[in-house]
PDB file of C-alpha atoms in Angstrom:
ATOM      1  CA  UNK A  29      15.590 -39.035 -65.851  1.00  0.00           C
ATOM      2  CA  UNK A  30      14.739 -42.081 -68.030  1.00  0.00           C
ATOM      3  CA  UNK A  31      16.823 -44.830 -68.259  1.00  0.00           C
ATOM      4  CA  UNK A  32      16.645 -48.456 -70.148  1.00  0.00           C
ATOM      5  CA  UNK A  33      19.838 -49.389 -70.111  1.00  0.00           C
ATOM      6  CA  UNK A  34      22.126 -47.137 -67.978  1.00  0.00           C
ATOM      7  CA  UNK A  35      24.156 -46.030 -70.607  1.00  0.00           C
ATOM      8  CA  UNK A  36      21.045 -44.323 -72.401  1.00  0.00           C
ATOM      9  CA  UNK A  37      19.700 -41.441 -69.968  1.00  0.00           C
ATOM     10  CA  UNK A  38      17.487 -37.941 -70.634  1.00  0.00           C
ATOM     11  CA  UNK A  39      17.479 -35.480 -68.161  1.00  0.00           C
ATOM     12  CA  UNK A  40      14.711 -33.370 -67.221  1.00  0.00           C
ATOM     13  CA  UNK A  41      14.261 -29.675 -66.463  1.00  0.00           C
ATOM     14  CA  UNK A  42      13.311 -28.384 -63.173  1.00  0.00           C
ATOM     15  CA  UNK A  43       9.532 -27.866 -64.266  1.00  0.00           C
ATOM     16  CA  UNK A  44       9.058 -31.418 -65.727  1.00  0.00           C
ATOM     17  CA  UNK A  45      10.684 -33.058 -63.274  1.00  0.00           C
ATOM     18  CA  UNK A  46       8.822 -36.327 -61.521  1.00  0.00           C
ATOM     19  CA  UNK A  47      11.263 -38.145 -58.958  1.00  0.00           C
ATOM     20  CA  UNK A  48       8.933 -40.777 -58.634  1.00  0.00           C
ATOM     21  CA  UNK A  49       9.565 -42.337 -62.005  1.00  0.00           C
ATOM     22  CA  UNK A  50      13.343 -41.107 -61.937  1.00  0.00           C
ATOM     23  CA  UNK A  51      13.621 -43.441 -59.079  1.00  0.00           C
ATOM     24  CA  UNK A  52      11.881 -46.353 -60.840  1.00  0.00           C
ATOM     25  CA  UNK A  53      13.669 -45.947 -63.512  1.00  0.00           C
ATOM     26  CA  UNK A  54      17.144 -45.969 -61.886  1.00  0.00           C
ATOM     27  CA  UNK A  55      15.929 -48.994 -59.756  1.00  0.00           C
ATOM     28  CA  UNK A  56      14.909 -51.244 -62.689  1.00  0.00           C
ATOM     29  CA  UNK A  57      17.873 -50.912 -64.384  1.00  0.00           C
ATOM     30  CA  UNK A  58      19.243 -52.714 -61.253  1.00  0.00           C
ATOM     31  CA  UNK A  59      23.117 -51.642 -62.204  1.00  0.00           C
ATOM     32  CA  UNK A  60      22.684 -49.035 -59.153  1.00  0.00           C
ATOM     33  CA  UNK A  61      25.614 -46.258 -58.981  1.00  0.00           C
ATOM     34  CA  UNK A  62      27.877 -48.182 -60.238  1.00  0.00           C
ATOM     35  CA  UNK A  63      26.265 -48.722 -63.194  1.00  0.00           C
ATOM     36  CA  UNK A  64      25.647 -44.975 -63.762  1.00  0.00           C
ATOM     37  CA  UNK A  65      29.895 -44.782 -63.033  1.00  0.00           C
ATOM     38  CA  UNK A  66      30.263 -47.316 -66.028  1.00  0.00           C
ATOM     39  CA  UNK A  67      28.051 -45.438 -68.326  1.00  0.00           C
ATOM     40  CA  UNK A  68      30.320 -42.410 -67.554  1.00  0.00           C
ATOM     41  CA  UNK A  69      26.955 -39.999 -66.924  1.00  0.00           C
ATOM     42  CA  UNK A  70      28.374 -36.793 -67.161  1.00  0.00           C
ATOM     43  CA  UNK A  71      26.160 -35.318 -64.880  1.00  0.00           C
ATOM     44  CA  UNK A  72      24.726 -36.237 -61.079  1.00  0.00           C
ATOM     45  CA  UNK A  73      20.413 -36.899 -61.487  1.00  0.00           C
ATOM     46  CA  UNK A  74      18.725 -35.308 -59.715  1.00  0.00           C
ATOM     47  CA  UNK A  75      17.044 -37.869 -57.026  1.00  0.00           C
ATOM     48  CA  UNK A  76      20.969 -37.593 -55.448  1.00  0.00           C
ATOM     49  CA  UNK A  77      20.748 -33.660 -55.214  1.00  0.00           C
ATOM     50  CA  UNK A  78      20.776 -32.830 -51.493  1.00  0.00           C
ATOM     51  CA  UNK A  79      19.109 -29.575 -50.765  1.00  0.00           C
ATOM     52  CA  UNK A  80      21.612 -27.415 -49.351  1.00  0.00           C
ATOM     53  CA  UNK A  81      20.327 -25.268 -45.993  1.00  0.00           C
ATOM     54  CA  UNK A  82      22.560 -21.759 -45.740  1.00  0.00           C
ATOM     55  CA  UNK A  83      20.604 -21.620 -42.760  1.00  0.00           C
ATOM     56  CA  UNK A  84      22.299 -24.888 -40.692  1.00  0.00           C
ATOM     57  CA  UNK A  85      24.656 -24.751 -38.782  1.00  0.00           C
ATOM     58  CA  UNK A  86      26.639 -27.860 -39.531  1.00  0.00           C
ATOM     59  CA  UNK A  87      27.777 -25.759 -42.570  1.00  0.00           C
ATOM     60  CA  UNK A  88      29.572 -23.360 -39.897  1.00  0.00           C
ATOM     61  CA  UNK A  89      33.065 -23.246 -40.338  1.00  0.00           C
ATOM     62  CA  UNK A  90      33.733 -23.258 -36.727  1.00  0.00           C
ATOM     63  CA  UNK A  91      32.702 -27.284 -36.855  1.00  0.00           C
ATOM     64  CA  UNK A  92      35.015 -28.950 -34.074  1.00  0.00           C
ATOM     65  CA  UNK A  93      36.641 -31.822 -35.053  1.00  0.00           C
ATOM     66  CA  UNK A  94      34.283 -34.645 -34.581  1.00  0.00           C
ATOM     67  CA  UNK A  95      35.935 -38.499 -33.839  1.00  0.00           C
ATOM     68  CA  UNK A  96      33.937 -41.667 -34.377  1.00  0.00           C
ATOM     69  CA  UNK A  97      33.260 -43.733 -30.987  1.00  0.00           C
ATOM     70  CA  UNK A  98      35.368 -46.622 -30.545  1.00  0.00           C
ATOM     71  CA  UNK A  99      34.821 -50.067 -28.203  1.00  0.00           C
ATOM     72  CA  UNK A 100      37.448 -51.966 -26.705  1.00  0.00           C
ATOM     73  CA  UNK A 101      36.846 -55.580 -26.699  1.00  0.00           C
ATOM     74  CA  UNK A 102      40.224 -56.300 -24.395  1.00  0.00           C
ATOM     75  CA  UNK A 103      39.166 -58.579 -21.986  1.00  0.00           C
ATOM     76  CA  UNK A 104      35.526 -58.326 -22.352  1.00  0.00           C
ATOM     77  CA  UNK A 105      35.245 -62.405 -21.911  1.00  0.00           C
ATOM     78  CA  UNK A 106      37.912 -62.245 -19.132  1.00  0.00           C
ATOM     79  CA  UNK A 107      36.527 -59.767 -16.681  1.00  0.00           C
ATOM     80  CA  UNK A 108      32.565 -59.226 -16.248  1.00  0.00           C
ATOM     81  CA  UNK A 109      33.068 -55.592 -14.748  1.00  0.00           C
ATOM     82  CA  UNK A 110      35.073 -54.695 -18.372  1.00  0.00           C
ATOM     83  CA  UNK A 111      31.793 -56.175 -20.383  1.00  0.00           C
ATOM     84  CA  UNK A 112      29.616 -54.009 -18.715  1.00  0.00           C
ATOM     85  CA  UNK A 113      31.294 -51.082 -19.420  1.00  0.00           C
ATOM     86  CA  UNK A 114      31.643 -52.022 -22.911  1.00  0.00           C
ATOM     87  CA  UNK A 115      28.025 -53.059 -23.112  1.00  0.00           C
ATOM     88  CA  UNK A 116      27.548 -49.364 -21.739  1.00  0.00           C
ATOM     89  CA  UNK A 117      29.960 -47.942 -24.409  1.00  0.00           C
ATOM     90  CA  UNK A 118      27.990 -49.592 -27.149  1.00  0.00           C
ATOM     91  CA  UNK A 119      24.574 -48.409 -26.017  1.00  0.00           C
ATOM     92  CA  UNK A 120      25.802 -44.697 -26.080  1.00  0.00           C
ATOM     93  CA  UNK A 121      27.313 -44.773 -29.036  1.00  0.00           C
ATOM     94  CA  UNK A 122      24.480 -46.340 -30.745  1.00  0.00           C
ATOM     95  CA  UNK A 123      21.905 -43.868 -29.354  1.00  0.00           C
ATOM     96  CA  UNK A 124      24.168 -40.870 -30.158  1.00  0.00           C
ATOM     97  CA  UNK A 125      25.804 -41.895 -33.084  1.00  0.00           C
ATOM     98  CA  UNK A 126      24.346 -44.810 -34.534  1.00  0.00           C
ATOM     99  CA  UNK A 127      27.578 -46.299 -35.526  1.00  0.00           C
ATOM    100  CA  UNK A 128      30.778 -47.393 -33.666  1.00  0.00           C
ATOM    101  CA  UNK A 129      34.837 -48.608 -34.023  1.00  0.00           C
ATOM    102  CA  UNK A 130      35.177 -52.146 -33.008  1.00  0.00           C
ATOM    103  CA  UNK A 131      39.216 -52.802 -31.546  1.00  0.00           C
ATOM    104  CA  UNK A 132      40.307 -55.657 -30.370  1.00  0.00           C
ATOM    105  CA  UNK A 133      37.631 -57.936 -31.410  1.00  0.00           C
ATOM    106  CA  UNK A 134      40.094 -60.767 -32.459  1.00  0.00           C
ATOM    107  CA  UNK A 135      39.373 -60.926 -36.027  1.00  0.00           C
ATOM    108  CA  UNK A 136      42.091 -61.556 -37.851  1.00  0.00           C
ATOM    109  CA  UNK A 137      43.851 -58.729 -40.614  1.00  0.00           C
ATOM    110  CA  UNK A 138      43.883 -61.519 -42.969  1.00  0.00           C
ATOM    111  CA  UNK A 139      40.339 -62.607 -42.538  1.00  0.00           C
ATOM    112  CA  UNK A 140      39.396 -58.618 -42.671  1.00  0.00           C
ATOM    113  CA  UNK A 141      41.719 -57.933 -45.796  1.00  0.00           C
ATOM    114  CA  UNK A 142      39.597 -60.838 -47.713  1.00  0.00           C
ATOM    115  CA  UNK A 143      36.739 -59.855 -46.843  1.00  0.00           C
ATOM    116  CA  UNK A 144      36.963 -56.566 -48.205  1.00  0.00           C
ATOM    117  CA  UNK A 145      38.580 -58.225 -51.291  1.00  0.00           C
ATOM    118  CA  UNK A 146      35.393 -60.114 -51.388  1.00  0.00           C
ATOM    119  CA  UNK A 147      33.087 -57.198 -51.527  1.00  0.00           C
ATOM    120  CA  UNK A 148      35.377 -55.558 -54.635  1.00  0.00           C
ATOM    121  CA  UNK A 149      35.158 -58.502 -56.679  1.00  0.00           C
ATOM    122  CA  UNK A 150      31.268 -58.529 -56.150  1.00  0.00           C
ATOM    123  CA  UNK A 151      31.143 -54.905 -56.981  1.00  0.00           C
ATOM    124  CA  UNK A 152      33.276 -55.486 -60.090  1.00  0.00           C
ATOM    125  CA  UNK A 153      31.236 -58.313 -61.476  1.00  0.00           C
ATOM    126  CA  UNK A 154      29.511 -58.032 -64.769  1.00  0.00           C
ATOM    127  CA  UNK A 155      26.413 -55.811 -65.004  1.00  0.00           C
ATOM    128  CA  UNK A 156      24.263 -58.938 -65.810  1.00  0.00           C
ATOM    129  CA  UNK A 157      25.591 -61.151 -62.388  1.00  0.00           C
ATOM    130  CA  UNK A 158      24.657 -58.508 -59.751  1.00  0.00           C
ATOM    131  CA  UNK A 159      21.558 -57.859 -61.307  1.00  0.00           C
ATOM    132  CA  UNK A 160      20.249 -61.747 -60.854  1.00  0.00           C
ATOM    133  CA  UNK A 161      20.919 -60.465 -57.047  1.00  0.00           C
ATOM    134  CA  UNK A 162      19.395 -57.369 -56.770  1.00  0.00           C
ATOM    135  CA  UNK A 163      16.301 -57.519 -54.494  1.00  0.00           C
ATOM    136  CA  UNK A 164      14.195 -55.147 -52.399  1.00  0.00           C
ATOM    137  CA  UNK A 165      13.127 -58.097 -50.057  1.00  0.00           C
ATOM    138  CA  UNK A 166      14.869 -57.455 -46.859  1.00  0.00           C
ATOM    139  CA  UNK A 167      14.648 -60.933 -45.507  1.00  0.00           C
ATOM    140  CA  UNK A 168      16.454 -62.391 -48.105  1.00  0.00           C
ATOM    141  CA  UNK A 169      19.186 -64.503 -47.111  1.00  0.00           C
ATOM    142  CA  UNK A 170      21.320 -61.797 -49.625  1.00  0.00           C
ATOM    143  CA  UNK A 171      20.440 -58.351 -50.442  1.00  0.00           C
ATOM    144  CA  UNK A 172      22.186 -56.139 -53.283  1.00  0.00           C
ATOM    145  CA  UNK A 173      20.969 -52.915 -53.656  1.00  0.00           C
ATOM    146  CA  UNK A 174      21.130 -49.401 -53.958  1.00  0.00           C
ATOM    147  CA  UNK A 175      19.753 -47.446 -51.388  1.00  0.00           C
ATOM    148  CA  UNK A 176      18.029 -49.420 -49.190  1.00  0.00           C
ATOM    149  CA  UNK A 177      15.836 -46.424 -48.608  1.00  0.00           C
ATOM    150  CA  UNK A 178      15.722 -45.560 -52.264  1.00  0.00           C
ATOM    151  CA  UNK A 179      11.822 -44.632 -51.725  1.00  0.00           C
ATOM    152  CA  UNK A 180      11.242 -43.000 -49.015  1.00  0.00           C
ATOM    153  CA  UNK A 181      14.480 -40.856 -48.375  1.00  0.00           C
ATOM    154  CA  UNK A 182      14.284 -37.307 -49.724  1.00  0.00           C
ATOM    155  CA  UNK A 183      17.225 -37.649 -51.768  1.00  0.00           C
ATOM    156  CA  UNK A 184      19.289 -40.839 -52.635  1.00  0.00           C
ATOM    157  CA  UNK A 185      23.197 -41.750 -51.794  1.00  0.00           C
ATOM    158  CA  UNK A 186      25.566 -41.725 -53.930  1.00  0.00           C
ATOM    159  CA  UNK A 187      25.913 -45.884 -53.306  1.00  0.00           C
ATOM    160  CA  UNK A 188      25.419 -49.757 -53.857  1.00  0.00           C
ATOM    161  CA  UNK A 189      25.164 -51.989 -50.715  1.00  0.00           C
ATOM    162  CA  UNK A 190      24.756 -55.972 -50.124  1.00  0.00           C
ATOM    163  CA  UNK A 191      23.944 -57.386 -46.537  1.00  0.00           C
ATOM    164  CA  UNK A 192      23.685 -60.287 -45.559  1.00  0.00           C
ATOM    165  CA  UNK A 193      21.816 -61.641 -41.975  1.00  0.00           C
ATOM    166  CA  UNK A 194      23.991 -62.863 -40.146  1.00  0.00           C
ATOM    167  CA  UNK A 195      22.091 -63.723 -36.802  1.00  0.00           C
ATOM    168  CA  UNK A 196      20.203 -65.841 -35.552  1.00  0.00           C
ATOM    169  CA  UNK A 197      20.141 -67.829 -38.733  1.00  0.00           C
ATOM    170  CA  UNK A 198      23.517 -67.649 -40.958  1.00  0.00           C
ATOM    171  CA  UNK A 199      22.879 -67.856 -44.525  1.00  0.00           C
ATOM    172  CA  UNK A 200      23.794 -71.136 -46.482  1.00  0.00           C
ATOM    173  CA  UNK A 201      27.466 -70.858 -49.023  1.00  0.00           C
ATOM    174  CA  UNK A 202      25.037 -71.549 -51.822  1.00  0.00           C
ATOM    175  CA  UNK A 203      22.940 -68.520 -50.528  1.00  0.00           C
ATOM    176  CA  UNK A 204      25.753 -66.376 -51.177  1.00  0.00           C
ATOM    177  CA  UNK A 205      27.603 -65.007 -54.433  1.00  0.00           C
ATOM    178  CA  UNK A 206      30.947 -66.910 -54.620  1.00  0.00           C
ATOM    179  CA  UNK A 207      32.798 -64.023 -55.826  1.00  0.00           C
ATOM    180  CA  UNK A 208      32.494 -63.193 -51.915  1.00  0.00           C
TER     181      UNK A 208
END
């Protein structure tokens, strides 16, 4: 795949085919997916083509249902037996899942329902704004990107991200976009 601007892409065949410079050249463009939705790209390149294993058997259809591990807050500040098994609940479900539901952590709906507004109107910004903010320095106080393992995964996500590090030093307002 070449690309200069997103809306102007060639697509290889199997034999010719050098990820290495399809990735590049998806990564300078710095529009990320989105900018390949805006172009309306017809088809899906090829660095997001997952091999498919017959052989696994997470493609059994005899999968049980699986459920995403939540932690309870309630209490945890109140009662110092409660923290520790929440502390314990968090540990397991990091090790095993690497993600976790957060309840009861106090945050308010309103403050949670702006927040996500936040992140659509920085997704929905012009081509040319998020691209003055897309980095591949980690330790930037703001990081828009996609893939943060672009390089090194065998085959990229179908996604944008931004982060920003929160702890132990917040980020400055100015630091951040103020669509967010």
């Amino acid at each position: 795949m070449e690309i200069s601007k997103t809306s102007e892409i060639s697509v290889t065949t199997k034999h010719d085919y050098d990820r290495a410079s399809e990735l590049k050249a998806f990564d300078e463009t710095k529009d990320g997916v989105k900018g390949l939705v805006d172009a309306s790209v017809t088809s899906i390149p090829r660095m997001f083509h997952h091999k498919f294993d017959k052989d696994s058997s997470s493609t059994s259809t005899n999968i049980t249902k699986l459920v995403v591990p939540s932690v309870d807050l309630v209490d945890i500040h109140q009662d110092p037996t409660r923290r520790k098994i929440v502390v314990e609940k968090i540990r397991e479900a990091s090790e095993k899942w690497g993600f976790f539901q957060i309840v009861n952590h106090g945050i308010e709906e309103s403050v949670l329902d702006e927040m996500k507004n936040g992140v659509i109107r920085f997704f929905e910004q012009d081509s040319d704004v998020k691209r003055e903010l897309y980095s591949r320095e980690p330790l930037r106080p703001f990081v828009y990107n996609s893939n943060f393992d672009l390089y090194n995964s065998p085959a990229a996500n179908w996604r944008d991200t931004f982060y920003c590090i929160m702890a132990p030093n917040s980020p400055k307002p100015e630091d951040l976009p103020s669509v967010c």
